[in-house]
mmCIF file of C-alpha atoms and ligand atoms in Angstrom:
data_model
loop_
_atom_site.group_PDB
_atom_site.id
_atom_site.type_symbol
_atom_site.label_atom_id
_atom_site.label_comp_id
_atom_site.label_asym_id
_atom_site.label_seq_id
_atom_site.Cartn_x
_atom_site.Cartn_y
_atom_site.Cartn_z
ATOM 1 C CA MET I 112 -98.937 65.913 -57.782
ATOM 2 C CA GLN I 113 -101.937 67.475 -59.539
ATOM 3 C CA LEU I 114 -105.274 66.289 -58.147
ATOM 4 C CA SER I 115 -107.573 68.810 -59.818
ATOM 5 C CA SER I 116 -108.607 66.429 -62.618
ATOM 6 C CA LYS I 117 -109.655 63.762 -60.108
ATOM 7 C CA LYS I 118 -113.361 63.885 -59.464
ATOM 8 C CA ARG I 119 -113.766 60.936 -57.122
ATOM 9 C CA ILE I 120 -110.978 60.285 -54.632
ATOM 10 C CA VAL I 121 -110.691 57.549 -52.007
ATOM 11 C CA ILE I 122 -108.254 58.258 -49.160
ATOM 12 C CA LYS I 123 -107.110 55.387 -46.950
ATOM 13 C CA ILE I 124 -105.838 56.278 -43.505
ATOM 14 C CA GLY I 125 -103.724 53.803 -41.535
ATOM 15 C CA SER I 126 -104.099 53.298 -37.778
ATOM 16 C CA ALA I 127 -100.611 54.539 -36.939
ATOM 17 C CA LEU I 128 -101.352 57.936 -38.476
ATOM 18 C CA LEU I 129 -104.532 58.435 -36.517
ATOM 19 C CA VAL I 130 -103.775 56.848 -33.165
ATOM 20 C CA ASP I 131 -100.804 57.169 -30.838
ATOM 21 C CA ARG I 132 -100.237 54.161 -28.569
ATOM 22 C CA GLU I 133 -99.840 56.444 -25.526
ATOM 23 C CA ALA I 134 -101.745 59.617 -26.281
ATOM 24 C CA GLY I 135 -104.628 58.107 -28.277
ATOM 25 C CA LEU I 136 -106.337 59.996 -31.095
ATOM 26 C CA LYS I 137 -104.088 62.464 -32.950
ATOM 27 C CA GLU I 138 -106.635 65.238 -33.129
ATOM 28 C CA GLU I 139 -104.444 67.963 -34.565
ATOM 29 C CA TRP I 140 -103.382 65.745 -37.435
ATOM 30 C CA LEU I 141 -106.968 64.623 -38.036
ATOM 31 C CA ASN I 142 -108.153 68.225 -38.183
ATOM 32 C CA SER I 143 -105.409 69.100 -40.658
ATOM 33 C CA LEU I 144 -106.432 66.209 -42.910
ATOM 34 C CA CYS I 145 -110.093 67.243 -42.744
ATOM 35 C CA ASP I 146 -109.061 70.759 -43.738
ATOM 36 C CA ASP I 147 -107.399 69.259 -46.836
ATOM 37 C CA ILE I 148 -110.510 67.178 -47.535
ATOM 38 C CA ALA I 149 -112.690 70.291 -47.344
ATOM 39 C CA LYS I 150 -110.468 71.939 -49.971
ATOM 40 C CA LEU I 151 -110.810 68.959 -52.307
ATOM 41 C CA VAL I 152 -114.581 69.114 -51.873
ATOM 42 C CA GLU I 153 -114.597 72.875 -52.513
ATOM 43 C CA ASN I 154 -112.789 72.188 -55.773
ATOM 44 C CA GLY I 155 -115.546 69.845 -56.860
ATOM 45 C CA ALA I 156 -114.154 66.429 -55.888
ATOM 46 C CA GLN I 157 -116.128 63.723 -54.139
ATOM 47 C CA VAL I 158 -114.083 62.265 -51.277
ATOM 48 C CA LEU I 159 -114.479 58.858 -49.641
ATOM 49 C CA LEU I 160 -112.460 57.735 -46.633
ATOM 50 C CA VAL I 161 -111.360 54.264 -45.636
ATOM 51 C CA SER I 162 -110.186 54.618 -42.065
ATOM 52 C CA SER I 163 -108.433 52.128 -39.836
ATOM 53 C CA GLY I 164 -107.958 52.790 -36.170
ATOM 54 C CA ALA I 165 -110.850 51.009 -34.487
ATOM 55 C CA ILE I 166 -108.695 48.367 -32.849
ATOM 56 C CA ALA I 167 -105.943 50.827 -31.933
ATOM 57 C CA LEU I 168 -108.450 53.176 -30.260
ATOM 58 C CA GLY I 169 -110.370 50.369 -28.573
ATOM 59 C CA ARG I 170 -107.309 48.739 -27.067
ATOM 60 C CA ASN I 171 -106.419 52.063 -25.406
ATOM 61 C CA VAL I 172 -109.909 52.507 -23.991
ATOM 62 C CA LEU I 173 -109.983 48.934 -22.709
ATOM 63 C CA ASN I 174 -106.393 49.059 -21.413
ATOM 64 C CA LEU I 175 -105.532 45.852 -23.207
ATOM 65 C CA PRO I 176 -102.000 44.498 -22.678
ATOM 66 C CA ASN I 177 -99.184 45.672 -24.932
ATOM 67 C CA ARG I 178 -98.803 42.450 -26.944
ATOM 68 C CA ALA I 179 -100.375 40.988 -30.083
ATOM 69 C CA LEU I 180 -104.087 40.629 -29.406
ATOM 70 C CA LYS I 181 -106.028 37.397 -29.820
ATOM 71 C CA LEU I 182 -108.786 37.484 -32.424
ATOM 72 C CA ASP I 183 -111.622 37.873 -29.923
ATOM 73 C CA GLU I 184 -109.715 40.625 -28.098
ATOM 74 C CA SER I 185 -109.194 42.475 -31.389
ATOM 75 C CA GLN I 186 -112.875 42.118 -32.168
ATOM 76 C CA ALA I 187 -113.864 43.465 -28.758
ATOM 77 C CA ALA I 188 -111.374 46.314 -29.173
ATOM 78 C CA ALA I 189 -112.860 47.071 -32.610
ATOM 79 C CA ALA I 190 -116.380 47.164 -31.133
ATOM 80 C CA VAL I 191 -115.307 49.776 -28.578
ATOM 81 C CA GLY I 192 -112.955 51.633 -30.888
ATOM 82 C CA GLN I 193 -115.273 51.915 -33.881
ATOM 83 C CA ILE I 194 -117.623 54.151 -31.888
ATOM 84 C CA GLU I 195 -114.690 56.381 -30.989
ATOM 85 C CA LEU I 196 -113.452 56.360 -34.574
ATOM 86 C CA GLY I 197 -116.848 57.323 -35.985
ATOM 87 C CA ARG I 198 -117.208 60.083 -33.421
ATOM 88 C CA ALA I 199 -113.733 61.417 -34.220
ATOM 89 C CA TRP I 200 -114.470 61.611 -37.957
ATOM 90 C CA ALA I 201 -117.930 63.073 -37.461
ATOM 91 C CA GLN I 202 -116.471 65.780 -35.231
ATOM 92 C CA ALA I 203 -113.434 66.606 -37.353
ATOM 93 C CA LEU I 204 -115.472 66.712 -40.570
ATOM 94 C CA SER I 205 -118.204 68.804 -38.966
ATOM 95 C CA ASN I 206 -115.539 71.364 -38.007
ATOM 96 C CA GLN I 207 -115.315 71.825 -41.799
ATOM 97 C CA SER I 208 -119.114 71.831 -42.195
ATOM 98 C CA LEU I 209 -118.947 68.351 -43.694
ATOM 99 C CA VAL I 210 -121.108 65.374 -42.732
ATOM 100 C CA ALA I 211 -119.698 61.872 -42.135
ATOM 101 C CA GLY I 212 -121.589 58.662 -42.981
ATOM 102 C CA GLN I 213 -120.257 55.413 -41.516
ATOM 103 C CA ILE I 214 -120.165 52.233 -43.627
ATOM 104 C CA LEU I 215 -118.862 48.962 -42.150
ATOM 105 C CA LEU I 216 -118.089 46.343 -44.780
ATOM 106 C CA THR I 217 -116.662 42.891 -44.927
ATOM 107 C CA LEU I 218 -114.367 42.182 -47.860
ATOM 108 C CA ASN I 219 -117.029 39.868 -49.327
ATOM 109 C CA ASP I 220 -119.467 42.749 -49.633
ATOM 110 C CA THR I 221 -117.141 44.366 -52.131
ATOM 111 C CA GLU I 222 -116.478 41.371 -54.349
ATOM 112 C CA GLY I 223 -119.713 41.055 -56.290
ATOM 113 C CA GLY I 224 -120.442 37.367 -56.919
ATOM 114 C CA ALA I 225 -122.006 35.674 -53.894
ATOM 115 C CA GLY I 226 -122.295 38.912 -51.948
ATOM 116 C CA ARG I 227 -123.863 40.717 -54.886
ATOM 117 C CA ARG I 228 -126.864 42.051 -53.058
ATOM 118 C CA THR I 229 -124.812 43.554 -50.240
ATOM 119 C CA TYR I 230 -122.370 44.749 -52.890
ATOM 120 C CA LEU I 231 -125.167 46.598 -54.643
ATOM 121 C CA ASN I 232 -126.569 47.889 -51.377
ATOM 122 C CA ALA I 233 -123.145 49.121 -50.314
ATOM 123 C CA ARG I 234 -122.589 50.743 -53.685
ATOM 124 C CA ASP I 235 -126.013 52.369 -53.740
ATOM 125 C CA THR I 236 -125.742 53.661 -50.199
ATOM 126 C CA ILE I 237 -122.283 55.094 -50.756
ATOM 127 C CA GLU I 238 -123.458 56.603 -54.047
ATOM 128 C CA ARG I 239 -126.426 58.177 -52.293
ATOM 129 C CA LEU I 240 -124.224 59.507 -49.479
ATOM 130 C CA LEU I 241 -122.079 61.195 -52.133
ATOM 131 C CA ASP I 242 -125.194 62.605 -53.833
ATOM 132 C CA LEU I 243 -126.130 64.068 -50.466
ATOM 133 C CA ASN I 244 -122.670 65.635 -50.120
ATOM 134 C CA ALA I 245 -121.795 63.433 -47.146
ATOM 135 C CA ILE I 246 -118.333 61.900 -46.748
ATOM 136 C CA PRO I 247 -118.508 58.097 -46.516
ATOM 137 C CA VAL I 248 -116.173 56.782 -43.812
ATOM 138 C CA VAL I 249 -115.575 53.089 -44.439
ATOM 139 C CA ASN I 250 -113.935 50.444 -42.280
ATOM 140 C CA GLU I 251 -114.059 46.691 -42.131
ATOM 141 C CA ASN I 252 -116.740 45.319 -39.843
ATOM 142 C CA ASP I 253 -114.023 43.869 -37.625
ATOM 143 C CA SER I 254 -116.128 42.931 -34.604
ATOM 144 C CA ILE I 255 -118.043 40.306 -36.548
ATOM 145 C CA ALA I 256 -115.529 39.449 -39.289
ATOM 146 C CA THR I 257 -115.152 35.698 -39.553
ATOM 147 C CA SER I 258 -111.492 35.632 -40.484
ATOM 148 C CA GLU I 259 -108.372 36.941 -38.814
ATOM 149 C CA ILE I 260 -108.073 40.717 -38.960
ATOM 150 C CA ARG I 261 -104.883 41.163 -40.898
ATOM 151 C CA TYR I 262 -102.540 44.083 -40.823
ATOM 152 C CA GLY I 263 -102.953 45.881 -44.084
ATOM 153 C CA ASP I 264 -106.374 44.503 -44.907
ATOM 154 C CA ASN I 265 -107.683 48.017 -45.167
ATOM 155 C CA ASP I 266 -105.301 48.593 -48.096
ATOM 156 C CA ARG I 267 -107.174 45.909 -49.987
ATOM 157 C CA LEU I 268 -110.526 47.074 -48.661
ATOM 158 C CA ALA I 269 -109.746 50.595 -49.880
ATOM 159 C CA ALA I 270 -108.861 49.251 -53.334
ATOM 160 C CA ARG I 271 -112.144 47.321 -53.456
ATOM 161 C CA VAL I 272 -114.096 50.391 -52.408
ATOM 162 C CA ALA I 273 -112.286 52.533 -54.989
ATOM 163 C CA THR I 274 -113.065 50.106 -57.820
ATOM 164 C CA MET I 275 -116.619 49.466 -56.636
ATOM 165 C CA MET I 276 -117.254 53.211 -56.691
ATOM 166 C CA ASN I 277 -115.372 53.786 -59.955
ATOM 167 C CA ALA I 278 -113.015 56.261 -58.288
ATOM 168 C CA ASP I 279 -110.423 58.145 -60.317
ATOM 169 C CA LEU I 280 -107.803 57.970 -57.611
ATOM 170 C CA LEU I 281 -106.978 56.006 -54.461
ATOM 171 C CA ILE I 282 -104.504 57.602 -52.052
ATOM 172 C CA LEU I 283 -102.954 55.340 -49.417
ATOM 173 C CA LEU I 284 -101.685 57.543 -46.611
ATOM 174 C CA SER I 285 -98.970 55.505 -45.015
ATOM 175 C CA ASP I 286 -96.029 55.763 -42.646
ATOM 176 C CA ILE I 287 -93.723 55.403 -45.666
ATOM 177 C CA ASP I 288 -93.662 57.779 -48.627
ATOM 178 C CA GLY I 289 -93.778 55.214 -51.405
ATOM 179 C CA LEU I 290 -92.292 52.111 -52.971
ATOM 180 C CA TYR I 291 -88.508 51.804 -52.812
ATOM 181 C CA THR I 292 -86.214 49.769 -55.044
ATOM 182 C CA ALA I 293 -84.867 48.094 -51.885
ATOM 183 C CA PRO I 294 -85.697 48.296 -48.166
ATOM 184 C CA PRO I 295 -84.914 51.962 -47.386
ATOM 185 C CA ASN I 296 -83.794 51.284 -43.806
ATOM 186 C CA GLY I 297 -80.037 51.026 -43.776
ATOM 187 C CA ASN I 298 -79.813 50.864 -47.566
ATOM 188 C CA PRO I 299 -78.291 54.063 -48.974
ATOM 189 C CA ASP I 300 -78.833 52.957 -52.608
ATOM 190 C CA ALA I 301 -82.577 52.465 -52.182
ATOM 191 C CA LYS I 302 -84.501 54.836 -54.465
ATOM 192 C CA LEU I 303 -88.119 55.864 -54.420
ATOM 193 C CA VAL I 304 -89.994 54.695 -57.524
ATOM 194 C CA SER I 305 -92.134 57.677 -58.486
ATOM 195 C CA VAL I 306 -94.233 56.128 -61.279
ATOM 196 C CA VAL I 307 -95.213 52.504 -61.857
ATOM 197 C CA ASP I 308 -96.772 51.945 -65.299
ATOM 198 C CA ASP I 309 -97.145 48.218 -64.895
ATOM 199 C CA ILE I 310 -96.861 45.949 -61.868
ATOM 200 C CA THR I 311 -94.160 43.586 -63.114
ATOM 201 C CA PRO I 312 -92.510 40.778 -61.114
ATOM 202 C CA GLU I 313 -89.624 43.236 -60.489
ATOM 203 C CA ILE I 314 -92.012 45.697 -58.866
ATOM 204 C CA GLU I 315 -93.512 42.924 -56.769
ATOM 205 C CA ALA I 316 -90.033 41.866 -55.709
ATOM 206 C CA MET I 317 -89.316 45.429 -54.525
ATOM 207 C CA ALA I 318 -92.292 45.178 -52.179
ATOM 208 C CA GLY I 319 -90.574 42.251 -50.507
ATOM 209 C CA SER I 320 -92.032 39.081 -49.134
ATOM 210 C CA ALA I 321 -94.939 38.636 -46.787
ATOM 211 C CA GLY I 322 -92.545 37.837 -43.951
ATOM 212 C CA SER I 323 -91.047 41.288 -44.033
ATOM 213 C CA GLU I 324 -94.408 42.992 -44.398
ATOM 214 C CA LEU I 325 -94.557 44.804 -41.061
ATOM 215 C CA SER I 326 -91.068 46.226 -41.176
ATOM 216 C CA ARG I 327 -91.642 47.516 -44.698
ATOM 217 C CA GLY I 328 -94.802 49.440 -44.103
ATOM 218 C CA GLY I 329 -97.038 46.678 -45.387
ATOM 219 C CA MET I 330 -95.739 47.192 -48.913
ATOM 220 C CA VAL I 331 -96.904 43.757 -50.058
ATOM 221 C CA THR I 332 -100.557 44.491 -49.394
ATOM 222 C CA LYS I 333 -100.134 47.951 -50.885
ATOM 223 C CA VAL I 334 -98.884 46.504 -54.147
ATOM 224 C CA GLU I 335 -101.768 44.009 -54.046
ATOM 225 C CA ALA I 336 -104.125 46.925 -53.575
ATOM 226 C CA ALA I 337 -102.450 48.653 -56.522
ATOM 227 C CA LYS I 338 -103.120 45.610 -58.703
ATOM 228 C CA ILE I 339 -106.813 45.660 -57.838
ATOM 229 C CA ALA I 340 -107.096 49.407 -58.388
ATOM 230 C CA THR I 341 -105.076 49.802 -61.591
ATOM 231 C CA ARG I 342 -106.692 46.832 -63.344
ATOM 232 C CA ALA I 343 -110.087 48.413 -62.767
ATOM 233 C CA GLY I 344 -109.007 51.795 -64.091
ATOM 234 C CA THR I 345 -108.196 53.621 -60.849
ATOM 235 C CA ASP I 346 -104.857 55.361 -60.300
ATOM 236 C CA MET I 347 -103.282 54.656 -56.917
ATOM 237 C CA VAL I 348 -100.818 56.733 -54.937
ATOM 238 C CA ILE I 349 -98.780 55.807 -51.873
ATOM 239 C CA THR I 350 -97.515 58.769 -49.903
ATOM 240 C CA SER I 351 -96.554 59.603 -46.364
ATOM 241 C CA GLY I 352 -99.446 60.645 -44.180
ATOM 242 C CA THR I 353 -97.179 61.610 -41.303
ATOM 243 C CA PRO I 354 -97.021 65.408 -41.722
ATOM 244 C CA ASN I 355 -99.991 67.602 -40.947
ATOM 245 C CA HIS I 356 -101.982 68.456 -44.094
ATOM 246 C CA PRO I 357 -100.795 65.317 -45.922
ATOM 247 C CA ILE I 358 -102.969 65.908 -49.020
ATOM 248 C CA ALA I 359 -101.804 69.496 -49.407
ATOM 249 C CA ALA I 360 -98.245 68.162 -49.013
ATOM 250 C CA LEU I 361 -98.833 65.636 -51.810
ATOM 251 C CA GLN I 362 -100.186 68.406 -54.036
ATOM 252 C CA ALA I 363 -97.149 70.523 -53.202
ATOM 253 C CA GLY I 364 -94.839 67.804 -54.513
ATOM 254 C CA GLU I 365 -93.943 65.622 -51.506
ATOM 255 C CA PRO I 366 -92.508 62.235 -52.583
ATOM 256 C CA ALA I 367 -95.017 59.581 -53.613
ATOM 257 C CA THR I 368 -95.382 56.523 -55.813
ATOM 258 C CA LEU I 369 -98.060 56.673 -58.509
ATOM 259 C CA PHE I 370 -99.366 53.348 -59.838
ATOM 260 C CA LYS I 371 -101.009 54.221 -63.138
ATOM 261 C CA ALA I 372 -104.388 52.785 -64.097
ATOM 262 C CA LEU I 373 -104.065 50.284 -66.939
ATOM 263 C CA PRO I 374 -105.451 51.527 -70.255
ATOM 264 C CA THR I 375 -107.373 48.310 -70.907
ATOM 265 C CA SER I 376 -108.831 48.343 -67.433
ATOM 266 C CA GLY I 377 -112.341 49.425 -68.371
ATOM 267 C CA SER I 378 -112.885 46.023 -69.879
ATOM 268 C CA ALA I 379 -112.561 44.230 -66.533
ATOM 269 C CA ARG I 380 -115.651 46.002 -65.263
ATOM 270 C CA LYS I 381 -117.490 45.344 -68.520
ATOM 271 C CA LYS I 382 -116.569 41.682 -68.291
ATOM 272 C CA TRP I 383 -118.056 41.563 -64.815
ATOM 273 C CA ILE I 384 -121.266 43.173 -66.067
ATOM 274 C CA SER I 385 -121.617 40.897 -69.095
ATOM 275 C CA GLY I 386 -120.771 37.891 -66.909
ATOM 276 C CA GLN I 387 -123.897 38.342 -64.776
ATOM 277 C CA LEU I 388 -126.104 35.459 -65.889
ATOM 278 C CA GLN I 389 -129.224 36.544 -64.088
ATOM 279 C CA THR I 390 -130.606 39.974 -64.927
ATOM 280 C CA GLU I 391 -133.394 41.656 -63.003
ATOM 281 C CA GLY I 392 -135.277 43.198 -65.903
ATOM 282 C CA GLU I 393 -135.343 44.422 -69.481
ATOM 283 C CA VAL I 394 -134.996 47.819 -71.051
ATOM 284 C CA VAL I 395 -136.184 48.211 -74.658
ATOM 285 C CA LEU I 396 -134.511 50.970 -76.695
ATOM 286 C CA ASP I 397 -135.606 52.868 -79.790
ATOM 287 C CA ASP I 398 -133.372 52.678 -82.868
ATOM 288 C CA GLY I 399 -131.766 56.066 -82.258
ATOM 289 C CA ALA I 400 -130.653 55.037 -78.773
ATOM 290 C CA ALA I 401 -129.409 51.660 -80.016
ATOM 291 C CA ASN I 402 -127.222 53.491 -82.545
ATOM 292 C CA ALA I 403 -126.002 55.996 -79.975
ATOM 293 C CA LEU I 404 -124.936 53.148 -77.675
ATOM 294 C CA GLN I 405 -122.806 51.680 -80.448
ATOM 295 C CA LYS I 406 -121.063 55.027 -80.718
ATOM 296 C CA GLY I 407 -120.152 54.799 -77.031
ATOM 297 C CA LYS I 408 -122.904 57.010 -75.607
ATOM 298 C CA SER I 409 -124.796 56.510 -72.346
ATOM 299 C CA LEU I 410 -128.439 55.459 -72.436
ATOM 300 C CA LEU I 411 -130.700 58.432 -71.746
ATOM 301 C CA PRO I 412 -134.319 58.036 -70.645
ATOM 302 C CA ALA I 413 -135.453 59.654 -73.929
ATOM 303 C CA GLY I 414 -134.322 56.585 -75.889
ATOM 304 C CA VAL I 415 -136.226 54.070 -73.756
ATOM 305 C CA VAL I 416 -139.426 52.561 -75.170
ATOM 306 C CA SER I 417 -140.372 50.276 -72.281
ATOM 307 C CA VAL I 418 -139.039 48.673 -69.121
ATOM 308 C CA SER I 419 -140.062 45.455 -67.420
ATOM 309 C CA GLY I 420 -139.010 43.197 -64.560
ATOM 310 C CA SER I 421 -138.274 44.127 -60.988
ATOM 311 C CA PHE I 422 -135.015 45.964 -60.522
ATOM 312 C CA SER I 423 -133.413 48.409 -58.147
ATOM 313 C CA ARG I 424 -130.770 50.953 -58.929
ATOM 314 C CA GLY I 425 -127.469 49.150 -59.470
ATOM 315 C CA ASP I 426 -129.067 45.890 -60.669
ATOM 316 C CA VAL I 427 -128.057 44.303 -63.953
ATOM 317 C CA VAL I 428 -130.669 44.572 -66.727
ATOM 318 C CA THR I 429 -130.821 43.289 -70.310
ATOM 319 C CA LEU I 430 -130.825 45.835 -73.129
ATOM 320 C CA LYS I 431 -133.032 44.985 -76.106
ATOM 321 C CA SER I 432 -133.840 46.587 -79.432
ATOM 322 C CA LYS I 433 -137.455 47.148 -80.505
ATOM 323 C CA SER I 434 -137.231 44.048 -82.668
ATOM 324 C CA GLY I 435 -136.219 41.998 -79.619
ATOM 325 C CA ALA I 436 -132.484 41.610 -80.352
ATOM 326 C CA ILE I 437 -130.388 41.440 -77.196
ATOM 327 C CA LEU I 438 -127.932 44.351 -77.336
ATOM 328 C CA GLY I 439 -126.109 43.809 -74.052
ATOM 329 C CA GLN I 440 -126.370 44.294 -70.297
ATOM 330 C CA GLY I 441 -125.922 47.221 -67.961
ATOM 331 C CA LEU I 442 -126.148 48.395 -64.368
ATOM 332 C CA VAL I 443 -129.293 50.476 -64.275
ATOM 333 C CA GLY I 444 -129.182 53.902 -62.657
ATOM 334 C CA TYR I 445 -132.813 53.997 -61.514
ATOM 335 C CA ASP I 446 -135.297 51.729 -59.736
ATOM 336 C CA MET I 447 -137.910 50.039 -61.931
ATOM 337 C CA SER I 448 -140.735 52.388 -60.870
ATOM 338 C CA GLU I 449 -138.627 55.477 -61.583
ATOM 339 C CA ALA I 450 -137.405 54.094 -64.910
ATOM 340 C CA ASP I 451 -141.007 53.473 -65.920
ATOM 341 C CA LEU I 452 -141.898 57.037 -64.982
ATOM 342 C CA ILE I 453 -139.122 58.670 -66.997
ATOM 343 C CA LYS I 454 -139.009 56.377 -70.057
ATOM 344 C CA GLY I 455 -139.149 58.445 -73.258
ATOM 345 C CA ALA I 456 -138.735 61.692 -71.309
ATOM 346 C CA LYS I 457 -136.394 64.529 -72.208
ATOM 347 C CA SER I 458 -133.568 65.238 -69.745
ATOM 348 C CA SER I 459 -135.085 68.638 -68.927
ATOM 349 C CA ASP I 460 -138.315 66.952 -67.735
ATOM 350 C CA LEU I 461 -136.634 64.525 -65.329
ATOM 351 C CA GLU I 462 -136.762 66.744 -62.272
ATOM 352 C CA ASN I 463 -140.496 67.397 -62.695
ATOM 353 C CA LEU I 464 -141.283 63.734 -63.159
ATOM 354 C CA LEU I 465 -139.079 62.435 -60.317
ATOM 355 C CA GLY I 466 -139.517 65.253 -57.841
ATOM 356 C CA TYR I 467 -135.736 65.535 -57.522
ATOM 357 C CA ALA I 468 -132.843 66.239 -59.848
ATOM 358 C CA GLY I 469 -132.045 62.759 -61.166
ATOM 359 C CA ARG I 470 -128.919 61.761 -62.977
ATOM 360 C CA PRO I 471 -129.040 62.218 -66.784
ATOM 361 C CA ALA I 472 -128.298 58.610 -67.798
ATOM 362 C CA LEU I 473 -130.546 55.629 -67.224
ATOM 363 C CA ILE I 474 -127.454 53.507 -67.808
ATOM 364 C CA HIS I 475 -124.058 55.171 -67.865
ATOM 365 C CA ARG I 476 -121.759 54.060 -70.678
ATOM 366 C CA ASP I 477 -119.164 52.831 -68.132
ATOM 367 C CA ASP I 478 -121.854 50.600 -66.632
ATOM 368 C CA MET I 479 -122.727 48.934 -69.925
ATOM 369 C CA ALA I 480 -121.396 45.858 -71.748
ATOM 370 C CA LEU I 481 -122.675 45.567 -75.316
ATOM 371 C CA ASN I 482 -122.701 42.268 -77.186
ATOM 372 C CA PRO I 483 -119.851 41.913 -79.711
ATOM 373 C CA SER I 484 -121.965 42.419 -82.836
ATOM 374 C CA HIS I 485 -123.157 45.706 -81.404
ATOM 375 C CA ASN I 486 -119.821 46.997 -80.127
HETATM 376 N N1 LIG F 292 -109.801 47.571 -39.626
HETATM 377 C C1 LIG F 292 -108.748 47.650 -38.664
HETATM 378 C C2 LIG F 292 -109.025 48.795 -37.674
HETATM 379 O O1 LIG F 292 -109.805 49.655 -37.902
HETATM 380 C C3 LIG F 292 -107.390 47.889 -39.277
HETATM 381 C C4 LIG F 292 -106.963 47.027 -40.426
HETATM 382 C C5 LIG F 292 -105.801 47.678 -41.195
HETATM 383 O O2 LIG F 292 -105.238 48.651 -40.727
HETATM 384 O O3 LIG F 292 -105.501 47.238 -42.266
HETATM 385 O O4 LIG F 292 -108.428 48.857 -36.630
#
């Protein structure tokens, strides 16, 4: 599979790949994966990791009994294991001269809605980590999660992270190499499905029922993750993470299932943006910029006449024309004070004004929902 066109890639790593029940952390494998990650980065991709393994590592350290853990035991194991997990990633990435940044989320933080502020904070922090060339390493904040920690939850978490960060591709490294037409164990007719264009009821049926989840590599939650990702415009791949250098193996043509992003998916994000009732400020555009927006362009600082309100990067703001017509809403790329500083400025002057190389758009076209009459 070709990954060179993918600029932002989320890789989800399951516990079983990273941790051996007896021997603990699989260091050689981890180092081989980080070598692959370094190559992706060298080729210009931004890489984010969603890593499980906290509970698996913690239960080894604490010598917990070999049975299903109670919730509070899992949470204690996660508290111990997360430190180990963070250390392992920091070490393995630093062997490649890469820097790890740990982010612990709860699923709510990634939903928008009630958790919008933490959503924005999470998004901004991850975005800034990427700007700083660090590799975000995300896990669920298991030790204080209020609900049961469910096998496979990190599949969903990874899909949320991928859509929150507008990733091009989500790779689920798993102990199975993809989706099969029937349970592959003891079923000689079972075939790997290499491309899924649309998640139909037939595809869902192939993933099996929740009851068989564990024995089928958690395929149900993987297909759920695929729904989240593809609807928001992110391709998703399931492939086996078992061999060393699993990403290089995928690129070299190892079996995988690709769930293709839906073509209409951009609109889901735009719906979310236009659905935000409360905006944190206003941005007034000159006529040239208002026209450019209608042609599908991003909003550059040069086209901004004035800004008002109190907003941080990632907040939703209202877009207005000079005559006061409401043009739409967008997620603003700069804090209020910075936006005020660079309004009307040419792109080439941004670095001087800001003191750092800012991003060209004040509001990226993907982060903008224009009102119907202006679309
Ligand atoms: N967050 C859990 C851990 O780090 C794992 C959940 C999952 O694998 O889906 O141990």
